[in-house]
PDB file of C-alpha atoms and ligand atoms in Angstrom:
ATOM      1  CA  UNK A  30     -18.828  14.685  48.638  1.00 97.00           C
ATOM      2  CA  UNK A  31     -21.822  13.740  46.253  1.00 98.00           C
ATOM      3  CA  UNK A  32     -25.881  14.268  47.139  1.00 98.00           C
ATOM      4  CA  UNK A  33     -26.690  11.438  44.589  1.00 97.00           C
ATOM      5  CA  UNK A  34     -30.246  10.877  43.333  1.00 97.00           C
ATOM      6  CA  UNK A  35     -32.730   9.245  45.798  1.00 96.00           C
ATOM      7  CA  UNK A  36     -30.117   9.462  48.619  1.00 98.00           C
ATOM      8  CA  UNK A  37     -31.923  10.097  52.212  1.00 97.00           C
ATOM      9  CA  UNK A  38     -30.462  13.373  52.786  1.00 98.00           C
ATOM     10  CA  UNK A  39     -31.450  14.465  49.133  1.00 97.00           C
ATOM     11  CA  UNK A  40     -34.877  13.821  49.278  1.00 97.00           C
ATOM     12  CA  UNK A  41     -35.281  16.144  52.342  1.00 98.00           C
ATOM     13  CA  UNK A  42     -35.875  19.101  49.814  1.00 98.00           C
ATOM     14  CA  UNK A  43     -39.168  20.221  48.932  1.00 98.00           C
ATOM     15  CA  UNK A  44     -39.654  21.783  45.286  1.00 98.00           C
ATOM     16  CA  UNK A  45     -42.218  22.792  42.798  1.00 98.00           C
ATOM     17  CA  UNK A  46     -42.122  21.147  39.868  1.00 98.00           C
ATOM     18  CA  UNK A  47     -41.350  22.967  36.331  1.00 98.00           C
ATOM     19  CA  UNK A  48     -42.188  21.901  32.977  1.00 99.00           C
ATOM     20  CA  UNK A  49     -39.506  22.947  30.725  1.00 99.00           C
ATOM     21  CA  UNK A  50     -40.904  23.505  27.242  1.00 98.00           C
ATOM     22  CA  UNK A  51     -38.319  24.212  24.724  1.00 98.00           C
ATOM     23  CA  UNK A  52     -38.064  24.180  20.469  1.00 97.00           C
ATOM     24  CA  UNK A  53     -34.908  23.029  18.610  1.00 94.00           C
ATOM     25  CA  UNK A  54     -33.260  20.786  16.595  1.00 93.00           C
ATOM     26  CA  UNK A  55     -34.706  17.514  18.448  1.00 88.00           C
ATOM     27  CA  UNK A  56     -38.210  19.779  17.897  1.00 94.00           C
ATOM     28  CA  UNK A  57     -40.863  21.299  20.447  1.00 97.00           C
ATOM     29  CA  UNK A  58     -40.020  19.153  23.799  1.00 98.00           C
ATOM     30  CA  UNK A  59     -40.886  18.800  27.713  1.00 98.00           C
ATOM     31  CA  UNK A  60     -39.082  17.973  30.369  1.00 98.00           C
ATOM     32  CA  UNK A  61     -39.735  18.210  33.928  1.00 98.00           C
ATOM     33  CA  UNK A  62     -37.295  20.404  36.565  1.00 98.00           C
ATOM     34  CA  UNK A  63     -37.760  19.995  40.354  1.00 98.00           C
ATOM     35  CA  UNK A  64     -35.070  22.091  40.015  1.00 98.00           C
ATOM     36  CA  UNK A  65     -36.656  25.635  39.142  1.00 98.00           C
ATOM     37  CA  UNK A  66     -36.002  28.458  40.943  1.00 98.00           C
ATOM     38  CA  UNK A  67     -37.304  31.985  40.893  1.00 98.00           C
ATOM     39  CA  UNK A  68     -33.631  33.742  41.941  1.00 98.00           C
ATOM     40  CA  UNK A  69     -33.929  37.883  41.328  1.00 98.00           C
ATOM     41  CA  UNK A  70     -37.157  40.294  41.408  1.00 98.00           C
ATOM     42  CA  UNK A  71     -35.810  42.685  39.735  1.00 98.00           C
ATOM     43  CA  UNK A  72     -35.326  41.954  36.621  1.00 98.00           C
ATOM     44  CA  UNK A  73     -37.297  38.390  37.278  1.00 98.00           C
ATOM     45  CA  UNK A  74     -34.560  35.899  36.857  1.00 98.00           C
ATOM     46  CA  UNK A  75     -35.614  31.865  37.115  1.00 98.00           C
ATOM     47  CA  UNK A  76     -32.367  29.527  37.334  1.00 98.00           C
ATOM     48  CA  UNK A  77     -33.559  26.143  35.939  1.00 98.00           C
ATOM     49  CA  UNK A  78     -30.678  23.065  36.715  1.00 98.00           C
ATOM     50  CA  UNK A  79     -30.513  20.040  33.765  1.00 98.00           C
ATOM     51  CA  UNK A  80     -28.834  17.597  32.886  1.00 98.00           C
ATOM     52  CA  UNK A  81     -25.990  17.540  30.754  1.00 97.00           C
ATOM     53  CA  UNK A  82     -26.934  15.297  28.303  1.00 97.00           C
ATOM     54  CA  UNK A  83     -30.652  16.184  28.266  1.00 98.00           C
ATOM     55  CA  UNK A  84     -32.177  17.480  24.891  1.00 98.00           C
ATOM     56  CA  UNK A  85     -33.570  19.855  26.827  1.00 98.00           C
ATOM     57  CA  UNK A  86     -30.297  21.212  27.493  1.00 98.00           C
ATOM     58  CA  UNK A  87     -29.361  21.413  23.967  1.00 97.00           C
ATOM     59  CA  UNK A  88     -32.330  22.815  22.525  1.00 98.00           C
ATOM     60  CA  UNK A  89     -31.993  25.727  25.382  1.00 98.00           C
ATOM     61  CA  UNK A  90     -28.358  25.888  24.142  1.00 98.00           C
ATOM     62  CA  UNK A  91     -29.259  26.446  20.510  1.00 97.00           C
ATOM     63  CA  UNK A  92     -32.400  28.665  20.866  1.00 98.00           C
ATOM     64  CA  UNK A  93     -31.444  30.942  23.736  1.00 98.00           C
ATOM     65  CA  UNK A  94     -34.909  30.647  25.547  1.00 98.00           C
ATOM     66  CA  UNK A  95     -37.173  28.035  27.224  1.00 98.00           C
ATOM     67  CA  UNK A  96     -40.777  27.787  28.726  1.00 98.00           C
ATOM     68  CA  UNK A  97     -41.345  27.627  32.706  1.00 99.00           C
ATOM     69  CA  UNK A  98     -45.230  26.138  33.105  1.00 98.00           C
ATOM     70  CA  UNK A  99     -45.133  25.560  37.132  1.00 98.00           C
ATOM     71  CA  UNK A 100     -47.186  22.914  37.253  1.00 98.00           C
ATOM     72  CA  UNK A 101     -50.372  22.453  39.311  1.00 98.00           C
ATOM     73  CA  UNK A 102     -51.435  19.687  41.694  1.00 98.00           C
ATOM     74  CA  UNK A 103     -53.778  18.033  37.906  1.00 98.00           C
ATOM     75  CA  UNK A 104     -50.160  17.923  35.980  1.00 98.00           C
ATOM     76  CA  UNK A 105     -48.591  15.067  38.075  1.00 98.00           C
ATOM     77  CA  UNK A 106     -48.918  12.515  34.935  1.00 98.00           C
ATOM     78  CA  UNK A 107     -47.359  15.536  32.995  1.00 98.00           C
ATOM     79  CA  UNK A 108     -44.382  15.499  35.083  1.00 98.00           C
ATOM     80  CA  UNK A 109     -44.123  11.792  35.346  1.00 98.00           C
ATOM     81  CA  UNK A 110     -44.309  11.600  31.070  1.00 98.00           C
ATOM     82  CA  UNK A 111     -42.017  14.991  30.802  1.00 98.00           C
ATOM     83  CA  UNK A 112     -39.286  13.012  33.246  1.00 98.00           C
ATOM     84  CA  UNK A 113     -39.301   9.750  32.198  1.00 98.00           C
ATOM     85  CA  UNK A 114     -38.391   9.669  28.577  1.00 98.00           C
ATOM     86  CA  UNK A 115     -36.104  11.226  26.517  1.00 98.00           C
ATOM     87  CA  UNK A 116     -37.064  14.132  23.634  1.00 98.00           C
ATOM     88  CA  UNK A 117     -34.396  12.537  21.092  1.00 97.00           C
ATOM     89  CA  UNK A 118     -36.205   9.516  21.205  1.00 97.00           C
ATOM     90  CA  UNK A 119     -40.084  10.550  22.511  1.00 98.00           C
ATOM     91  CA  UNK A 120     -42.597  13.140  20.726  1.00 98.00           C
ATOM     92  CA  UNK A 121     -43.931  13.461  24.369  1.00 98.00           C
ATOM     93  CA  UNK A 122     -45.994  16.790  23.302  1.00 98.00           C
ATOM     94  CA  UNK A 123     -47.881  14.402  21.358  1.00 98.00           C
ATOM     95  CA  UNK A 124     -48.283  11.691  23.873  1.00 98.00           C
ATOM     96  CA  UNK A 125     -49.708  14.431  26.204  1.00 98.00           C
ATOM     97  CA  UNK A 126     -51.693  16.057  23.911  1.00 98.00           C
ATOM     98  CA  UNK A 127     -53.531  12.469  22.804  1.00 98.00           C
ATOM     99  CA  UNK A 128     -53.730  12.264  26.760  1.00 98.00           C
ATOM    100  CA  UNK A 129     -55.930  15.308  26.685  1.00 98.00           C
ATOM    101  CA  UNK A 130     -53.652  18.273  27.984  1.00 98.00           C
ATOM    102  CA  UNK A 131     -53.414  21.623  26.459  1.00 98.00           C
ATOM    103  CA  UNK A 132     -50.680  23.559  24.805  1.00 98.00           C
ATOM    104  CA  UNK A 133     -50.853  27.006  23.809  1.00 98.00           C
ATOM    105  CA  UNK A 134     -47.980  29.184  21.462  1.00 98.00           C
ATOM    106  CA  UNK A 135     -46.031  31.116  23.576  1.00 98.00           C
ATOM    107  CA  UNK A 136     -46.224  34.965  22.661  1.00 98.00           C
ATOM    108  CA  UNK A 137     -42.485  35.872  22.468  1.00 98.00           C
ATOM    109  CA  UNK A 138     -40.778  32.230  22.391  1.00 98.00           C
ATOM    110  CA  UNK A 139     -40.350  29.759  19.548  1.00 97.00           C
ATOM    111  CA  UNK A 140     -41.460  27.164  22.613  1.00 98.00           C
ATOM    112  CA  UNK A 141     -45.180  25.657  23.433  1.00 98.00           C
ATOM    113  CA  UNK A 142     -46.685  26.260  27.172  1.00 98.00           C
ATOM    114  CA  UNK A 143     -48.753  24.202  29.051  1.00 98.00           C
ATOM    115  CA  UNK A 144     -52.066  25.433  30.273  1.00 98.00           C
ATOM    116  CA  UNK A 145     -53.573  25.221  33.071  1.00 98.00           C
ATOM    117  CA  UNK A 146     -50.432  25.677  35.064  1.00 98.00           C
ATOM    118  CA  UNK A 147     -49.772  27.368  38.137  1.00 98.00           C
ATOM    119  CA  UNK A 148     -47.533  29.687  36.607  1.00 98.00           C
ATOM    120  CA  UNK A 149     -46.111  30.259  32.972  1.00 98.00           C
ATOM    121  CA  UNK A 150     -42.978  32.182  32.280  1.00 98.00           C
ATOM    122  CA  UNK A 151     -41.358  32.681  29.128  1.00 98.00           C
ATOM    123  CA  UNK A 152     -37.266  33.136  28.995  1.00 98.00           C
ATOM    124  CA  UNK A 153     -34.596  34.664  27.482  1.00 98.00           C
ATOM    125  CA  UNK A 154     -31.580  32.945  28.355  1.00 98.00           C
ATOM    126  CA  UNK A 155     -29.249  35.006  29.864  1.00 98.00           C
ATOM    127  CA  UNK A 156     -26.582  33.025  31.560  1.00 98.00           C
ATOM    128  CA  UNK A 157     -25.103  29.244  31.178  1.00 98.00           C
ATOM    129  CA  UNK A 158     -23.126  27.732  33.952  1.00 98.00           C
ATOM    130  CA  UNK A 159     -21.497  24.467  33.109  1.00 96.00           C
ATOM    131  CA  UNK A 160     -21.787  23.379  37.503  1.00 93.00           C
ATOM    132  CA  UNK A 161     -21.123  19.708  38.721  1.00 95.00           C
ATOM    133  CA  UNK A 162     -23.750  17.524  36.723  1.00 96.00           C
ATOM    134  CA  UNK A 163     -26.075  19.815  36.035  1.00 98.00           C
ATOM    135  CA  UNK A 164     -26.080  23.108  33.575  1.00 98.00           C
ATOM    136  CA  UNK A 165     -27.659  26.080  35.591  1.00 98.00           C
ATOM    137  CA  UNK A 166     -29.623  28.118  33.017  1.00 98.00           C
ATOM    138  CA  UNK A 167     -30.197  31.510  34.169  1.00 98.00           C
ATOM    139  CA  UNK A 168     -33.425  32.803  32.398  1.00 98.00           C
ATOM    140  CA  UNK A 169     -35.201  36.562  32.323  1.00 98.00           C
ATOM    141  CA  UNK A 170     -38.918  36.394  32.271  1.00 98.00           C
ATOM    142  CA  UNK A 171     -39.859  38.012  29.388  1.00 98.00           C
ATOM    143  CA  UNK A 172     -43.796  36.969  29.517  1.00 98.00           C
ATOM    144  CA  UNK A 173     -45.442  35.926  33.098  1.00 98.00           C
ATOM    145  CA  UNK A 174     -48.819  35.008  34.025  1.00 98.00           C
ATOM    146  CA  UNK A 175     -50.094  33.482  37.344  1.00 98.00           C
ATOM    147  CA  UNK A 176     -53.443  31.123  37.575  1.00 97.00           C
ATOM    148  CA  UNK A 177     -54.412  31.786  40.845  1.00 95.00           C
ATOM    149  CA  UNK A 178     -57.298  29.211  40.581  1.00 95.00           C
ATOM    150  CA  UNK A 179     -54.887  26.307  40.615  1.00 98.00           C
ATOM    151  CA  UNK A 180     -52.435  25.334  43.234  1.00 98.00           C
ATOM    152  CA  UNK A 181     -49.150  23.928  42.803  1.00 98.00           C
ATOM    153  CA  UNK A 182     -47.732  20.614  42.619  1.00 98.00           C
ATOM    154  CA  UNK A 183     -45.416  20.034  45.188  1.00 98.00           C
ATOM    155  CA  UNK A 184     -42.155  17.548  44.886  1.00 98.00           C
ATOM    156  CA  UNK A 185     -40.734  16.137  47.640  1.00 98.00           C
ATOM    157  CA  UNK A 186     -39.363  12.518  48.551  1.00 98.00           C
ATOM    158  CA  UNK A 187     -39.630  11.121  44.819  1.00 98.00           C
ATOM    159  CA  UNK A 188     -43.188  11.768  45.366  1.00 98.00           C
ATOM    160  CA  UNK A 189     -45.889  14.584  44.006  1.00 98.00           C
ATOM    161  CA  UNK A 190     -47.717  16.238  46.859  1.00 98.00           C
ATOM    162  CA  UNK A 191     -50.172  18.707  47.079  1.00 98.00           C
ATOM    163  CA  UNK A 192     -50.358  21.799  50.210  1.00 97.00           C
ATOM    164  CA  UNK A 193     -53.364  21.501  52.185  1.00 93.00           C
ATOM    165  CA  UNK A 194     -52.535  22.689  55.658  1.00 95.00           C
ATOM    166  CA  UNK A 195     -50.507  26.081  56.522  1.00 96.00           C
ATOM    167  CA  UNK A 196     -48.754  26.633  59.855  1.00 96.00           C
ATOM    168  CA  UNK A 197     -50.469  28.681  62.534  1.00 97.00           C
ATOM    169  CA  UNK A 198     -48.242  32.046  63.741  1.00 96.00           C
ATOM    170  CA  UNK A 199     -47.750  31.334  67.278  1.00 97.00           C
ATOM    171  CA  UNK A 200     -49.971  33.455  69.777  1.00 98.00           C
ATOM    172  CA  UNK A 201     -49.586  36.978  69.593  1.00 98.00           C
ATOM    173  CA  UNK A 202     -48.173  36.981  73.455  1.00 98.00           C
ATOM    174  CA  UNK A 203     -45.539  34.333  72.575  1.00 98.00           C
ATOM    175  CA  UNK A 204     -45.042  36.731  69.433  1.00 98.00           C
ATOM    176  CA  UNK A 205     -44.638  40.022  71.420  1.00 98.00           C
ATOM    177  CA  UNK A 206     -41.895  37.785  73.813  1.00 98.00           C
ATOM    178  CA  UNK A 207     -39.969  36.823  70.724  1.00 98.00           C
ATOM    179  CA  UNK A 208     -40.544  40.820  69.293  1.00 98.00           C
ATOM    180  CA  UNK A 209     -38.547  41.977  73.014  1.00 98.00           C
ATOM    181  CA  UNK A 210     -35.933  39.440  72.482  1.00 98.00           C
ATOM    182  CA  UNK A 211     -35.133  40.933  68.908  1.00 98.00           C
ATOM    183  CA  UNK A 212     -34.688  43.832  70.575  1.00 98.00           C
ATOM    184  CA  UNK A 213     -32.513  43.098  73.095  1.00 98.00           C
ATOM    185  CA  UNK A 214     -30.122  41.244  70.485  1.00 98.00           C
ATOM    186  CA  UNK A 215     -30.242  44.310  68.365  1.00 98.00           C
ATOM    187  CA  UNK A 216     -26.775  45.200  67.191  1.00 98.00           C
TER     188      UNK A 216
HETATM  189  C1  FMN B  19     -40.472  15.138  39.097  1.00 82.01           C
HETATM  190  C2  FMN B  19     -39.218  15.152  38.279  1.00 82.01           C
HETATM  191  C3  FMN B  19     -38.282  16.143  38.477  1.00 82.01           C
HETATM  192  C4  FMN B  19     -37.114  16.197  37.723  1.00 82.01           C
HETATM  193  N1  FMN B  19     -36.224  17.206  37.921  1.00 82.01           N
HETATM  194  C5  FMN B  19     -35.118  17.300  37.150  1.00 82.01           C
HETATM  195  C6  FMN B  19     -34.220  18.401  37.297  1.00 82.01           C
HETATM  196  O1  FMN B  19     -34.394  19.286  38.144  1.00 82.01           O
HETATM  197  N2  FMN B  19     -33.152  18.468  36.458  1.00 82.01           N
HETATM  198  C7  FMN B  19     -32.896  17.494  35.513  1.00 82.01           C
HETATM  199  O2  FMN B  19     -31.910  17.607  34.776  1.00 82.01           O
HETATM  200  N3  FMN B  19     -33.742  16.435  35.365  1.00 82.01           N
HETATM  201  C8  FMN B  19     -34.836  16.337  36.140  1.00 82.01           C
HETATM  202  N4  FMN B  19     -35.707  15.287  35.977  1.00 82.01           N
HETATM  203  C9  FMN B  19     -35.412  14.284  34.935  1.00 82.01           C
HETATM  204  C10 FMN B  19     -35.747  14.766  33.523  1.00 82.01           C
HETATM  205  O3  FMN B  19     -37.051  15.335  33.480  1.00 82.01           O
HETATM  206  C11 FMN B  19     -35.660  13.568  32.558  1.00 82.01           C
HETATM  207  O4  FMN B  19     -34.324  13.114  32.506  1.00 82.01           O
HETATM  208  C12 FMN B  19     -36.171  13.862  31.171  1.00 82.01           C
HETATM  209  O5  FMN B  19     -36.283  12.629  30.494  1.00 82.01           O
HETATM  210  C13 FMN B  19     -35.313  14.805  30.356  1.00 82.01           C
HETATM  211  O6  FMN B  19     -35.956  15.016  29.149  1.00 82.01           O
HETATM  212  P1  FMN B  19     -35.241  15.524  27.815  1.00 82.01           P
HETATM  213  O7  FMN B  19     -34.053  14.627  27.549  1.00 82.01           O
HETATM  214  O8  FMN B  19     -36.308  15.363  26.760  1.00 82.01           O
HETATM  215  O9  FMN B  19     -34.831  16.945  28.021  1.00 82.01           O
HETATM  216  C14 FMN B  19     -36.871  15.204  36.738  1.00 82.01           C
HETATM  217  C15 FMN B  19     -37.809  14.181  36.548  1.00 82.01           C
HETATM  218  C16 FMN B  19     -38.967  14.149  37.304  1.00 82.01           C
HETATM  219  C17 FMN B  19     -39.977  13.067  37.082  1.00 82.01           C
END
């Protein structure tokens, strides 16, 4: 059966959102990635899903490597601009930049970063898996750093959210109950 875009039982998931930077033929691009996932600690491995007929997916193709900047709850307009137009017909690094955001060089990929972002990861492309309609890109961080000042953007039901409210443990006699019953199921 299909999931399809915007169907009620799709939009259940909840995501981050991850701006793919990448630098080939169609030249240094964005696009955004609800569907970025961190998949192995050791060695760090981030499985990105796109599009088949993305120019992100063909720059990745061509270079071997692509940007992860995880973006943070100010980068919603980022995401919107990365996502809604096309890099074979949109310079949208330059649209963003005259919109005020920052870019930096990456330090071991041809690619640009965004700063400010939750997270920035730079990848080697390890692994391509030609899956349903989407490519699954299987990337090895080869440069990571965290900005724990910002928090991150949050996708979920076509819309950008941002987490302001964690879920209280229940109370530690409730927890000591469910503690005995993992014991008694013990195989
Ligand atoms: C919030 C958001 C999340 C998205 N997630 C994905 C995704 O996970 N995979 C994908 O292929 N496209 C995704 N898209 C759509 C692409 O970003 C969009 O098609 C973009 O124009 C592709 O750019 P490119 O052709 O320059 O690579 C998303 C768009 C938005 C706005």
């Amino acid at each position: 059966m299909d999931l399809p875009w915007g169907d009620e039982r799709t939009k259940q998931f909840v995501t981050n959102v991850g701006l793919i930077t990448s630098n080939g033929s169609y030249g240094q691009n964005i696009m955004a990635c609800e569907w970025t996932h961190l998949i192995s600690y050791s060695p760090g491995l981030i499985a990105i899903a796109v599009g088949k007929n993305k120019t992100t997916n063909s720059n990745i193709r061509e270079t071997k490597e692509f940007g992860i900047s995880l973006a943070s709850t100010d980068q919603s307009v980022i995401a919107s601009i990365s996502g809604g137009s096309t890099g074979k017909e949109v310079d949208k690094i330059g649209v963003l930049k005259e919109l005020g955001f920052k870019f930096y060089k990456a330090k071991k990929i041809k690619a640009l970063m965004v700063k400010d972002a939750v997270l920035n990861l730079e990848c080697s492309l390890i692994k391509t898996l030609n899956i349903g309609s989407h490519t699954l890109f299987i990337g090895k961080a080869i440069e990571a750093s965290a900005n724990p000042n910002k928090k991150p953007l949050v996708y979920h039901n076509l819309q950008y959210w941002e987490l302001n409210k964690s879920i209280e443990k229940p109370p530690q006699k409730k927890r000591d109950k469910i503690s005995r019953l993992v014991e008694r199921y013990r195989k």
